[in-house]
Structures are given as structure tokens and as C-alpha cells.
XYZ file of C-alpha atoms in Angstrom:
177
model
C 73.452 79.184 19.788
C 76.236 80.144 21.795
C 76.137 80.642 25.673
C 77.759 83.675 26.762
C 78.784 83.616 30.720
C 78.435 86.577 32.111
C 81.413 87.911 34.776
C 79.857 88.104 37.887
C 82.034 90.839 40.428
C 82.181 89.430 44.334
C 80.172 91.937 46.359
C 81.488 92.275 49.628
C 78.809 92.338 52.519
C 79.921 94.326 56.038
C 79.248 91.884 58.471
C 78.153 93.477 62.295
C 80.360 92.088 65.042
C 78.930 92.305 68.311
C 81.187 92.127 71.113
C 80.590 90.338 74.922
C 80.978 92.321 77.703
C 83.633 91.091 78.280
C 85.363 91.596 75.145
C 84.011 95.660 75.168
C 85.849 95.971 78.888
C 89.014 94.912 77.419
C 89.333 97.152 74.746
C 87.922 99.929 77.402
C 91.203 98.709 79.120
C 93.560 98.951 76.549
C 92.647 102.197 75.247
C 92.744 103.131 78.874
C 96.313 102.021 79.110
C 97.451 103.598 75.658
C 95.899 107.308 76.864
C 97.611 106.682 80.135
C 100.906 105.499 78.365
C 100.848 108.958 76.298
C 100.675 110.727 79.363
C 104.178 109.323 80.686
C 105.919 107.511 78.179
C 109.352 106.109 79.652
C 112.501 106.068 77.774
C 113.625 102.172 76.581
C 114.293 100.091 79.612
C 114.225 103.130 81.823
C 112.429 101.304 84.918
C 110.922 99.084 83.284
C 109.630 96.811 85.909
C 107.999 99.401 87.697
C 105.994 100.587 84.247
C 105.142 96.915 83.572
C 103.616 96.953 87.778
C 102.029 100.718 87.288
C 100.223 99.261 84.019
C 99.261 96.519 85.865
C 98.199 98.189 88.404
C 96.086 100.723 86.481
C 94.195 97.661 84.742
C 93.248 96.508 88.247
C 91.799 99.695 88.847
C 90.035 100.483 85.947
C 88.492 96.750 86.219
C 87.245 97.619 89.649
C 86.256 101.014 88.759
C 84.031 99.434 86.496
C 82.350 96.433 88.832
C 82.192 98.867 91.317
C 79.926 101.050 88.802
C 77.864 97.857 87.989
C 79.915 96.878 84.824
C 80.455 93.622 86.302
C 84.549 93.562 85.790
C 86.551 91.172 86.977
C 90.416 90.353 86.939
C 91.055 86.496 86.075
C 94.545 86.305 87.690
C 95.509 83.352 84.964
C 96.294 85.977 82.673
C 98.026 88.151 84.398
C 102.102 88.118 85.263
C 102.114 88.701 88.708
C 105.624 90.439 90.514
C 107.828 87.045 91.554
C 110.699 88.134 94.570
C 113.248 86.010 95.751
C 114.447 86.644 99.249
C 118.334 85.282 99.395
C 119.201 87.118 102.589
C 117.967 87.383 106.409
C 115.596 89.943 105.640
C 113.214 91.903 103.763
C 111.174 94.418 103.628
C 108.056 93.584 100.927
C 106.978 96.605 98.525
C 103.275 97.206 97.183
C 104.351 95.902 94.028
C 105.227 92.907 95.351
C 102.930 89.737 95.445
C 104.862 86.219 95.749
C 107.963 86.289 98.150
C 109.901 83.294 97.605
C 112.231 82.629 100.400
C 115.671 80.974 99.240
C 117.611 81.521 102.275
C 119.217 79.155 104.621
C 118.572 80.102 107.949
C 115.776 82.235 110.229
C 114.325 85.176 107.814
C 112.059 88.154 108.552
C 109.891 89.408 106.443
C 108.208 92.904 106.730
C 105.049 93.319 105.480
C 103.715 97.009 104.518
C 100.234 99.094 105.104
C 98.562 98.086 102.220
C 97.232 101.115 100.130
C 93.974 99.553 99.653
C 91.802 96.775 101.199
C 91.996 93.212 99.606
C 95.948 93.621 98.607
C 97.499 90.109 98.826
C 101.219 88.989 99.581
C 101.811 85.204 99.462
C 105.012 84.136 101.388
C 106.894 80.534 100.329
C 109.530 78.386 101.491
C 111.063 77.860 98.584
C 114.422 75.959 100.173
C 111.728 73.561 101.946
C 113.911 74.128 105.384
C 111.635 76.033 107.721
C 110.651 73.231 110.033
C 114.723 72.662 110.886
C 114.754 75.172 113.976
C 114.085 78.474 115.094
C 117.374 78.918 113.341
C 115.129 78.468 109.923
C 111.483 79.664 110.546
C 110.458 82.386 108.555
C 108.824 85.550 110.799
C 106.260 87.724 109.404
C 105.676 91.007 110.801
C 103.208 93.627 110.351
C 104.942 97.085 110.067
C 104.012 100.055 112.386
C 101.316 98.666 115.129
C 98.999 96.431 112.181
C 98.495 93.221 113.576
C 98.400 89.889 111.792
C 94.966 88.113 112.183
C 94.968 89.492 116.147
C 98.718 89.166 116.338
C 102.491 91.231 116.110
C 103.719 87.992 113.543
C 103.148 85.199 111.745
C 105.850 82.615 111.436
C 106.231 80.032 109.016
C 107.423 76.631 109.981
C 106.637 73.660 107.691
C 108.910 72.541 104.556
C 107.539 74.689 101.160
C 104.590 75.770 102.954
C 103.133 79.269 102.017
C 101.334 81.917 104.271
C 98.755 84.546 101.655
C 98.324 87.506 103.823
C 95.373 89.798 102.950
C 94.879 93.372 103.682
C 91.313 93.796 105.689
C 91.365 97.494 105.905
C 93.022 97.892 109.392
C 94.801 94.193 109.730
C 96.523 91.615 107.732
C 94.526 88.204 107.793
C 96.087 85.028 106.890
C 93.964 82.903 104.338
């Protein structure tokens, strides 16, 4: 007798994928972003740095929208680009979408800081030359704008060789961390 093998046909099974929290707030976040990119779509290159900073800065506020609701978001900084500024002159003035100010300038350099627009905004200042300790004629001066104060004070100055100063907003003062 003869054995006749029979064809079986592959039956594909749907599988359920459940997602962490986690996972579920970031696609919350991109489809946030893409509605919010329809909105105001900017030509090629037309300002693109400030588009890449307003995305980033509507991710940050959708995540605390969300912890602030009990969703328990949070914003792990390792994965996100954060704004890098080199300072190359005596001054500067620092932005809201700035965070790092690198100072690469040989001699004494003031740096403004501005009101934040909300409480918890950061600013990290560096000497990047690793020449601030050399004089008055190299110290780096960081001042408040308007009548803020800087932990209790009208500046901050920064005197050691690649040190770093991280300025946070506390709702009516900068504090130094």
C-alpha cells in the first residue's frame, strides 16, 4: 500500500502584543508630535533648529502632562539631544532653548541668564578653554537678568579650570546645583 502525504497549509495565528507603559507613552508621544507637526509643517531646512527644540520641547510637555495626571512619565535625558552653544566672544545672552553653554573664549565672559518660562528649567555653564582660574581677566560672570537673584545673589562667577555651574529655575530664583 502506498502512503499518500497529505499537504498541510501553515495557519497563521495573531499573536496579542501587550505593550509597557512605557512603551504606550511613547507612541502617545509620537502621534502627539505627528498631529502637532500637521498643524505647522516647515518648509526643508527652514529653521530647522528651532523645530528640532519646539518638538523637543512639546515631548517634555506632553511627558509631564502625563506624570502630572498620574501616568507616571518621565524624560530619561540619555536619549535625548540636548541644545550644545559655544560662547567664542565676551558675552552672551542664553535663550530658553538653550541648555549647555560652553565657554571657548579667552578672557573675562558674561553670561546672561533669562526668566525661565517654567520652574525646574536648567542651564549648565562650562569652561571649556580650562582658563578661568588665570585672573579676573578670565572668570566667567553669571548674571540673573531683570532683579532674579542667583541662589540669594546678583551673580555667580566661575573660577576653576573646566569647571561647570547647572543653574536651576526655582520659580522666583536661579539656584546653583
Amino acid at each position: 500500500k502506498k502512503k499518500v502525504k497529505k499537504k498541510v497549509k501553515p495557519v497563521q495565528v495573531k499573536e496579542e502584543v501587550v505593550k509597557t507603559e512605557t512603551e504606550i507613552l511613547m507612541d502617545k508621544s509620537i502621534n502627539f508630535i505627528n498631529e502637532e507637526k500637521k498643524k505647522e509643517t516647515p518648509k526643508l531646512n527652514e529653521n530647522r533648529d528651532s523645530d528640532i527644540r519646539h518638538l523637543k520641547d512639546l515631548v517634555y510637555k506632553l511627558v509631564r502632562d502625563v506624570s502630572a495626571q498620574g501616568g507616571g512619565g518621565e524624560v530619561n535625558l540619555a536619549f535625548m539631544e540636548m541644545p550644545l552653544t559655544s560662547v567664542t566672544s565676551s558675552s552672551y545672552t542664553v535663550t530658553l532653548n538653550d541648555y549647555y553653554i560652553g565657554v571657548n573664549y579667552a578672557g573675562a565672559v558674561t553670561i546672561t541668564l533669562p526668566k525661565a518660562d517654567r520652574e525646574g528649567k536648567v542651564f549648565i555653564v562650562k569652561d571649556e578653554l580650562g582658563e578661568a582660574s588665570r585672573g579676573t581677566n578670565r572668570y566667567i560672570t553669571i548674571l540673573p537678568s531683570g532683579s532674579d537673584l542667583i541662589d540669594g545673589r546678583d551673580r555667580a562667577i566661575l573660577a576653576f579650570d573646566y569647571g561647570s555651574l547647572t543653574f536651576v529655575w526655582k520659580g522666583n530664583s536661579w539656584r546653583v546645583v
